[in-house]
Tab-separated table of C-alpha atoms in Angstrom:
chain	number	residue	atom	x	y	z
A	1	MET	CA	-0.276	-0.096	0.015
A	2	LYS	CA	1.437	3.362	-0.898
A	3	LYS	CA	1.101	6.293	1.533
A	4	TRP	CA	0.343	9.653	0.037
A	5	THR	CA	-0.176	13.269	2.066
A	6	CYS	CA	-1.930	16.160	0.630
A	7	LEU	CA	-0.508	19.297	2.095
A	8	VAL	CA	1.668	20.041	-0.667
A	9	CYS	CA	0.759	17.831	-3.039
A	10	SER	CA	-2.564	16.208	-4.855
A	11	SER	CA	-2.764	12.912	-2.517
A	12	THR	CA	-3.028	11.360	0.373
A	13	THR	CA	-3.731	8.437	2.615
A	14	TRP	CA	-3.172	7.397	6.311
A	15	ALA	CA	-3.478	3.554	6.262
A	16	ALA	CA	-0.863	2.607	8.175
A	17	LYS	CA	-1.670	5.032	11.305
A	18	TRP	CA	-5.075	4.175	11.152
A	19	ASP	CA	-4.535	0.638	11.024
A	20	GLN	CA	-2.410	0.639	13.953
A	21	SER	CA	-4.893	2.989	16.376
A	22	LYS	CA	-7.798	1.601	15.988
A	23	LYS	CA	-9.698	-1.701	13.963
A	24	ALA	CA	-9.528	-0.636	10.839
A	25	GLU	CA	-10.028	-3.060	9.101
A	26	ASP	CA	-13.146	-4.151	10.948
A	27	MET	CA	-15.320	-1.622	9.507
A	28	GLU	CA	-17.157	-3.812	7.496
A	29	SER	CA	-20.496	-5.295	5.691
A	30	ALA	CA	-23.742	-4.262	5.286
A	31	PHE	CA	-25.395	-0.788	6.120
A	32	ALA	CA	-28.678	0.530	6.087
A	33	ASP	CA	-30.350	3.918	4.775
A	34	THR	CA	-29.997	6.332	7.112
A	35	ASP	CA	-33.949	6.052	7.793
A	36	ASP	CA	-33.805	2.192	8.238
A	37	GLU	CA	-30.909	2.223	11.138
A	38	PHE	CA	-30.654	-0.936	13.458
A	39	PHE	CA	-32.058	-3.420	11.020
A	40	GLU	CA	-28.757	-3.564	9.214
A	41	TRP	CA	-25.862	-4.935	10.514
A	42	LEU	CA	-21.974	-4.405	10.314
A	43	ASP	CA	-19.519	-7.645	10.742
A	44	PRO	CA	-18.996	-9.258	13.654
A	45	ARG	CA	-15.521	-7.540	14.273
A	46	THR	CA	-17.369	-4.269	14.886
A	47	ARG	CA	-20.472	-6.888	16.533
A	48	ARG	CA	-17.894	-7.220	19.604
A	49	ALA	CA	-17.819	-3.229	20.149
A	50	ILE	CA	-21.460	-3.818	20.684
A	51	GLU	CA	-21.804	-7.209	22.814
A	52	GLU	CA	-23.022	-5.503	25.818
A	53	LEU	CA	-25.903	-4.774	23.566
A	54	ARG	CA	-26.964	-7.963	22.092
A	55	LYS	CA	-25.172	-10.892	23.524
A	56	PRO	CA	-24.387	-13.271	21.021
A	57	ALA	CA	-25.220	-16.433	22.919
A	58	ARG	CA	-28.817	-15.315	22.674
A	59	VAL	CA	-28.382	-13.916	19.107
A	60	PRO	CA	-26.580	-16.268	16.849
A	61	THR	CA	-27.604	-14.109	13.699
A	62	ASP	CA	-24.958	-12.180	12.033
A	63	SER	CA	-26.334	-9.811	9.667
A	64	GLY	CA	-24.812	-6.252	10.277
A	65	MET	CA	-25.612	-2.948	11.514
A	66	SER	CA	-26.057	0.490	10.711
A	67	ILE	CA	-23.433	2.958	10.350
A	68	ARG	CA	-24.860	5.224	12.872
A	69	GLY	CA	-25.786	2.677	14.754
A	70	CYS	CA	-22.143	1.424	15.208
A	71	ILE	CA	-21.185	4.553	16.162
A	72	GLU	CA	-23.702	5.423	18.693
A	73	ALA	CA	-22.409	2.373	20.289
A	74	MET	CA	-18.507	2.861	20.235
A	75	GLU	CA	-19.253	6.026	21.679
A	76	LEU	CA	-20.979	3.897	24.497
A	77	LYS	CA	-19.070	0.923	24.304
A	78	GLY	CA	-15.615	1.295	22.664
A	79	VAL	CA	-14.122	-0.985	20.553
A	80	CYS	CA	-10.950	-2.981	21.581
A	81	LEU	CA	-8.212	-3.417	18.897
A	82	ALA	CA	-7.859	-6.276	16.134
A	83	SER	CA	-4.721	-7.436	17.780
A	84	SER	CA	-6.839	-8.194	21.155
A	85	TRP	CA	-9.152	-9.879	19.485
A	86	PRO	CA	-8.233	-11.072	15.805
A	87	TYR	CA	-11.184	-12.115	13.314
A	88	ASP	CA	-12.311	-15.277	13.144
A	89	ILE	CA	-16.278	-15.984	11.374
A	90	GLY	CA	-15.914	-19.198	13.357
A	91	LYS	CA	-16.321	-17.307	16.619
A	92	VAL	CA	-18.918	-14.755	15.902
A	93	ASN	CA	-21.101	-15.736	18.681
A	94	SER	CA	-17.976	-15.771	21.064
A	95	LYS	CA	-17.687	-13.606	23.701
A	96	PRO	CA	-14.924	-11.612	24.007
A	97	THR	CA	-12.281	-11.741	27.189
A	98	GLU	CA	-12.975	-9.478	30.077
A	99	ASP	CA	-9.723	-7.837	28.850
A	100	CYS	CA	-11.099	-6.966	25.553
A	101	PHE	CA	-14.317	-5.227	26.986
A	102	LYS	CA	-11.747	-3.542	29.404
A	103	GLN	CA	-9.336	-2.221	26.546
A	104	ALA	CA	-12.684	-0.833	24.497
A	105	LEU	CA	-13.242	1.476	27.085
A	106	ARG	CA	-10.033	3.091	26.316
A	107	TYR	CA	-11.313	3.781	22.512
A	108	LYS	CA	-14.364	5.272	22.949
A	109	VAL	CA	-15.460	7.732	20.125
A	110	VAL	CA	-15.547	11.248	22.119
A	111	GLU	CA	-15.807	13.099	18.988
A	112	LYS	CA	-17.404	12.437	15.478
A	113	GLU	CA	-18.592	14.455	12.702
A	114	LEU	CA	-21.318	13.739	9.432
A	115	VAL	CA	-19.647	14.623	6.057
A	116	GLN	CA	-20.789	16.290	3.412
A	117	LYS	CA	-21.487	13.467	0.213
A	118	ASP	CA	-19.189	15.655	-1.915
A	119	THR	CA	-15.661	15.177	-3.632
A	120	ASN	CA	-14.259	18.487	-2.602
A	121	VAL	CA	-15.179	18.188	0.953
A	122	MET	CA	-14.250	14.460	1.264
A	123	ARG	CA	-10.889	15.058	-0.117
A	124	LYS	CA	-10.607	18.278	2.436
A	125	LYS	CA	-11.565	16.150	5.363
A	126	LEU	CA	-9.154	13.252	4.298
A	127	SER	CA	-6.094	15.821	3.924
A	128	GLU	CA	-7.152	17.571	7.013
A	129	GLY	CA	-5.856	14.177	8.855
A	130	HIS	CA	-9.542	12.455	9.156
A	131	PRO	CA	-10.296	9.021	7.366
A	132	ILE	CA	-14.033	8.690	6.637
A	133	ILE	CA	-16.301	5.705	7.280
A	134	PHE	CA	-18.855	5.513	4.346
A	135	GLY	CA	-20.888	2.650	2.848
A	136	LEU	CA	-21.496	1.827	-0.524
A	137	LYS	CA	-23.478	-0.516	-2.795
A	138	LEU	CA	-21.160	-3.273	-4.354
A	139	PHE	CA	-21.805	-5.233	-7.339
A	140	GLU	CA	-20.033	-8.429	-8.492
A	141	ARG	CA	-17.130	-6.715	-10.145
A	142	PHE	CA	-15.891	-5.402	-6.436
A	143	LEU	CA	-15.578	-9.386	-5.585
A	144	SER	CA	-12.905	-9.520	-8.067
A	145	PRO	CA	-10.730	-6.207	-8.173
A	146	SER	CA	-7.664	-6.160	-10.660
A	147	ARG	CA	-4.205	-6.826	-9.619
A	148	GLY	CA	-3.520	-3.541	-8.369
A	149	GLY	CA	-6.516	-3.222	-6.149
A	150	PHE	CA	-8.500	-1.224	-8.759
A	151	ILE	CA	-12.184	-1.430	-9.338
A	152	PRO	CA	-13.984	0.593	-12.016
A	153	THR	CA	-17.321	2.370	-11.459
A	154	PRO	CA	-20.196	0.081	-12.395
A	155	ASP	CA	-21.979	0.128	-15.555
A	156	GLU	CA	-25.482	1.087	-15.909
A	157	GLY	CA	-27.436	-2.362	-15.328
A	158	GLU	CA	-24.742	-4.019	-13.725
A	159	LYS	CA	-25.409	-6.652	-11.498
A	160	GLU	CA	-25.423	-5.913	-7.742
A	161	ALA	CA	-23.736	-8.554	-5.551
A	162	ALA	CA	-26.170	-10.710	-3.707
A	163	GLU	CA	-23.755	-11.832	-0.862
A	164	HIS	CA	-23.017	-8.197	-0.103
A	165	GLY	CA	-25.039	-5.827	-1.484
A	166	LYS	CA	-24.510	-3.120	0.981
A	167	HIS	CA	-21.089	-2.794	2.392
A	168	ALA	CA	-19.049	-0.233	5.130
A	169	MET	CA	-15.622	0.564	4.311
A	170	LEU	CA	-12.973	2.984	5.122
A	171	LEU	CA	-11.819	5.996	3.266
A	172	VAL	CA	-7.917	6.435	3.986
A	173	GLY	CA	-6.901	8.690	1.277
A	174	TYR	CA	-7.386	10.326	-2.295
A	175	ASN	CA	-5.125	10.323	-5.598
A	176	ASP	CA	-6.292	13.354	-7.587
A	177	ARG	CA	-3.516	12.518	-10.236
A	178	LYS	CA	-5.748	9.143	-11.092
A	179	GLN	CA	-8.756	10.403	-9.656
A	180	VAL	CA	-9.516	7.833	-7.294
A	181	PHE	CA	-10.206	7.464	-3.511
A	182	ILE	CA	-8.050	4.982	-1.670
A	183	VAL	CA	-10.094	2.503	0.470
A	184	ARG	CA	-9.314	-0.122	3.457
A	185	ASN	CA	-11.546	-2.790	2.935
A	186	SER	CA	-11.811	-5.342	5.301
A	187	TRP	CA	-11.781	-8.735	3.683
A	188	GLY	CA	-8.167	-9.667	4.701
A	189	LYS	CA	-4.482	-8.851	2.876
A	190	SER	CA	-4.974	-11.344	-0.146
A	191	TRP	CA	-7.998	-8.964	-1.409
A	192	GLY	CA	-7.039	-6.111	-3.791
A	193	GLU	CA	-3.785	-4.417	-2.927
A	194	LYS	CA	-2.769	-5.871	0.475
A	195	GLY	CA	-6.648	-5.160	1.597
A	196	TYR	CA	-7.271	-1.349	0.287
A	197	CYS	CA	-8.526	-1.046	-3.059
A	198	TYR	CA	-9.034	2.139	-5.280
A	199	LEU	CA	-12.502	3.568	-6.668
A	200	ASN	CA	-13.265	6.445	-8.863
A	201	TYR	CA	-14.234	9.271	-7.455
A	202	ASP	CA	-17.952	9.095	-9.447
A	203	TYR	CA	-18.108	5.902	-7.621
A	204	VAL	CA	-17.511	6.813	-3.996
A	205	ALA	CA	-19.249	10.452	-4.266
A	206	ASN	CA	-22.767	8.932	-6.103
A	207	PRO	CA	-25.472	9.490	-3.625
A	208	LYS	CA	-26.939	6.328	-6.152
A	209	PHE	CA	-24.224	3.965	-5.003
A	210	ASN	CA	-23.259	5.640	-1.592
A	211	MET	CA	-26.447	5.161	0.073
A	212	GLY	CA	-25.732	6.127	3.521
A	213	PRO	CA	-24.170	8.617	5.994
A	214	LEU	CA	-20.384	9.252	5.819
A	215	TYR	CA	-18.663	9.933	9.293
A	216	ILE	CA	-15.254	10.794	10.516
A	217	ILE	CA	-14.064	10.225	14.192
A	218	LYS	CA	-12.200	13.122	15.056
A	219	ALA	CA	-11.048	11.980	18.534
A	220	LEU	CA	-10.973	8.703	20.319
A	221	GLY	CA	-10.757	8.353	24.464
A	222	ALA	CA	-7.033	6.966	23.822
A	223	GLU	CA	-4.093	9.532	24.151
A	224	GLU	CA	-1.790	7.161	21.738
A	225	ALA	CA	-3.942	7.148	18.850
A	226	ASP	CA	-1.929	9.410	16.170
A	227	LEU	CA	-3.428	9.979	12.509
A	228	THR	CA	-0.953	11.605	11.793
A	229	PRO	CA	-0.475	11.381	7.556
A	230	ASP	CA	1.846	9.170	6.076
A	231	PRO	CA	4.632	11.401	3.844
A	232	ASP	CA	3.904	10.849	-0.076
A	233	ASP	CA	6.348	8.128	-1.793
A	234	GLY	CA	5.403	9.944	-4.964
A	235	GLU	CA	4.230	6.498	-7.042
A	236	ASP	CA	0.599	6.258	-8.264
A	237	PRO	CA	-1.243	3.544	-8.507
A	238	ASP	CA	-1.775	0.848	-11.099
A	239	LEU	CA	-5.469	0.969	-12.513
A	240	GLU	CA	-5.460	-1.029	-15.149
A	241	ASP	CA	-8.669	-3.501	-14.840
A	242	ASP	CA	-7.019	-6.892	-15.887
A	243	ARG	CA	-9.873	-9.061	-14.299
A	244	ALA	CA	-13.171	-7.562	-15.504
A	245	ASP	CA	-13.978	-11.319	-16.893
A	246	GLN	CA	-13.255	-12.857	-13.683
A	247	THR	CA	-15.201	-13.691	-10.789
A	248	LEU	CA	-14.613	-14.744	-7.345
A	249	GLU	CA	-15.773	-17.655	-5.430
A	250	LEU	CA	-16.342	-16.947	-1.842
A	251	GLU	CA	-15.606	-19.625	0.629
A	252	GLU	CA	-17.972	-21.101	3.027
A	253	VAL	CA	-17.014	-20.726	6.419
A	254	GLU	CA	-19.123	-22.246	9.344
A	255	GLU	CA	-19.973	-20.527	12.418
A	256	GLU	CA	-20.040	-22.425	15.669
A	257	GLU	CA	-22.824	-23.205	17.168
A	258	ALA	CA	-24.595	-20.865	19.751
A	259	PRO	CA	-25.766	-22.404	22.904
A	260	ALA	CA	-29.306	-24.107	23.308
A	261	GLU	CA	-30.393	-22.716	25.964
A	262	GLU	CA	-30.154	-19.036	27.226
A	263	GLU	CA	-28.856	-18.133	30.347
A	264	GLU	CA	-31.068	-17.535	33.391
A	265	ASP	CA	-32.200	-13.365	32.772
A	266	GLY	CA	-33.207	-12.680	36.195
A	267	PHE	CA	-36.318	-11.270	34.886
A	268	ASP	CA	-39.190	-11.695	33.429
A	269	PHE	CA	-40.787	-10.182	30.219
A	270	SER	CA	-44.891	-10.051	30.325
A	271	ALA	CA	-46.785	-11.766	27.587
A	272	GLU	CA	-48.273	-8.606	26.062
A	273	PHE	CA	-44.360	-6.846	25.670
A	274	THR	CA	-44.392	-4.765	22.754
A	275	GLY	CA	-40.785	-4.529	22.182
A	276	ASP	CA	-39.168	-6.938	19.066
A	277	LYS	CA	-36.132	-9.010	19.317
A	278	LEU	CA	-33.682	-6.184	19.427
A	279	VAL	CA	-35.372	-4.052	21.987
A	280	ARG	CA	-35.653	-7.107	24.199
A	281	ASP	CA	-32.175	-8.151	23.583
A	282	PHE	CA	-31.155	-4.926	24.436
A	283	PHE	CA	-33.110	-5.259	27.932
A	284	LEU	CA	-31.708	-8.630	28.608
A	285	ALA	CA	-28.115	-6.888	28.014
A	286	HIS	CA	-28.380	-4.482	30.807
A	287	ASP	CA	-30.584	-6.702	33.287
A	288	GLY	CA	-33.719	-5.187	32.615
A	289	LYS	CA	-32.307	-1.821	33.685
A	290	LEU	CA	-31.877	0.960	31.497
A	291	ASN	CA	-30.568	4.491	31.842
A	292	GLN	CA	-32.894	7.301	30.501
A	293	CYS	CA	-30.821	7.733	27.053
A	294	GLU	CA	-31.053	3.563	26.811
A	295	PHE	CA	-33.972	3.842	27.076
A	296	VAL	CA	-34.857	6.156	24.576
A	297	HIS	CA	-32.565	4.494	22.036
A	298	CYS	CA	-34.943	1.441	22.781
A	299	LEU	CA	-37.650	3.686	21.812
A	300	LYS	CA	-36.344	4.697	18.786
A	301	ILE	CA	-35.525	1.326	17.813
A	302	HIS	CA	-39.516	0.534	17.912
A	303	SER	CA	-40.601	3.392	16.098
A	304	LYS	CA	-38.591	1.725	13.105
A	305	THR	CA	-40.767	-1.467	12.986
A	306	GLU	CA	-43.663	-2.641	12.004
A	307	ALA	CA	-45.500	-2.716	15.223
A	308	GLY	CA	-44.153	0.901	15.920
A	309	LYS	CA	-45.289	2.214	12.455
A	310	ASN	CA	-48.440	4.163	14.889
A	311	PHE	CA	-46.093	5.313	17.795
A	312	SER	CA	-45.101	8.612	18.162
A	313	TRP	CA	-41.619	8.795	19.191
A	314	PHE	CA	-40.788	12.121	19.359
A	315	PRO	CA	-43.048	13.429	21.799
A	316	ALA	CA	-42.590	9.912	23.663
A	317	GLN	CA	-38.575	10.609	24.271
A	318	LEU	CA	-39.297	14.242	24.890
A	319	SER	CA	-41.880	12.527	28.326
A	320	VAL	CA	-38.844	10.941	29.327
A	321	TYR	CA	-36.389	13.279	28.856
A	322	LYS	CA	-38.594	15.599	31.221
A	323	SER	CA	-39.096	12.537	33.704
A	324	ASP	CA	-36.954	12.484	37.158
A	325	GLN	CA	-36.931	8.515	36.510
A	326	THR	CA	-33.468	7.372	36.317
A	327	VAL	CA	-34.026	3.822	35.464
A	328	TRP	CA	-36.252	2.348	33.239
A	329	THR	CA	-37.841	-1.313	32.970
A	330	PRO	CA	-39.642	-3.409	30.027
A	331	GLU	CA	-42.816	-2.463	32.019
A	332	ASP	CA	-42.471	1.035	31.516
A	333	PHE	CA	-41.497	0.595	27.953
A	334	ASP	CA	-44.893	-0.851	27.588
A	335	GLU	CA	-46.369	1.852	29.518
A	336	VAL	CA	-44.893	4.485	27.186
A	337	VAL	CA	-45.532	2.860	23.824
A	338	LYS	CA	-48.981	2.411	24.863
A	339	LYS	CA	-49.443	6.202	26.054
A	340	TRP	CA	-47.841	7.215	22.734
A	341	SER	CA	-49.901	5.248	20.098
A	342	GLU	CA	-52.684	6.068	18.062
């Protein structure tokens, strides 16, 4: 991977520094539109950062998370380093060590910023030292990049990738000479150019393909996190499309089975509990007692479901914030939902 800066030249990247400071390679998998958050999921590596919110033993299905939901989870729980819990899809349902959870608290997101979906704005943020988390609609061609890591902009009518139709990655730089962004993927070093690829400006910045929110993480809790740009080595990427007629066969990997029986919860849900499985699991992960912010979070989740289509989330969350109550239970959830549903 080549490393660029753009303070005095035309392109920039932070591949090495970002890789060392936090789990850049772990920002992968499906993302949802901004109006459909919490129902598309990121991959198991990011999921480990929010394991307390969705215990793998209770929810054995790995199906991704929204980018916004992931950022919020990292603000709450942080994320451990890749070296502390290496990626192993066979352990998607395994709970990381306590040391991982302790380490994650040091890497909480303490400052973030939404980024406009505009090439000039994105280049400016990268030049200032801020890699950009983004989601992209993928096509089958994406599964087989050229040997130099280049993936062309999809043609009209090109078939969308069935396995990874929507995918979150990390912009780590750009090259004005070639009009491409430099992207860090999370499919291992055998993919692309040692885990990186090059995408045209008109692919990444096009709302037709880039459908989700873009974020930069401006500050982490860890003092040693260093996002200083690497110097430009003066080289340009090889953009020859030498694999246009090839496809990549994805290897099937078996995941370990989740425990057959759940542990004792310590509390019971009523038979009429209105929350869906995600809300239920949120309560389970917190022993049935949520603080004000967490409770509003669950109300928002409910408002996105079919059962919550008549639920007035905005006035409901205002009523919660006006309350002096500090602990919220499943019974409170039912009561609030009932009160603010038509």
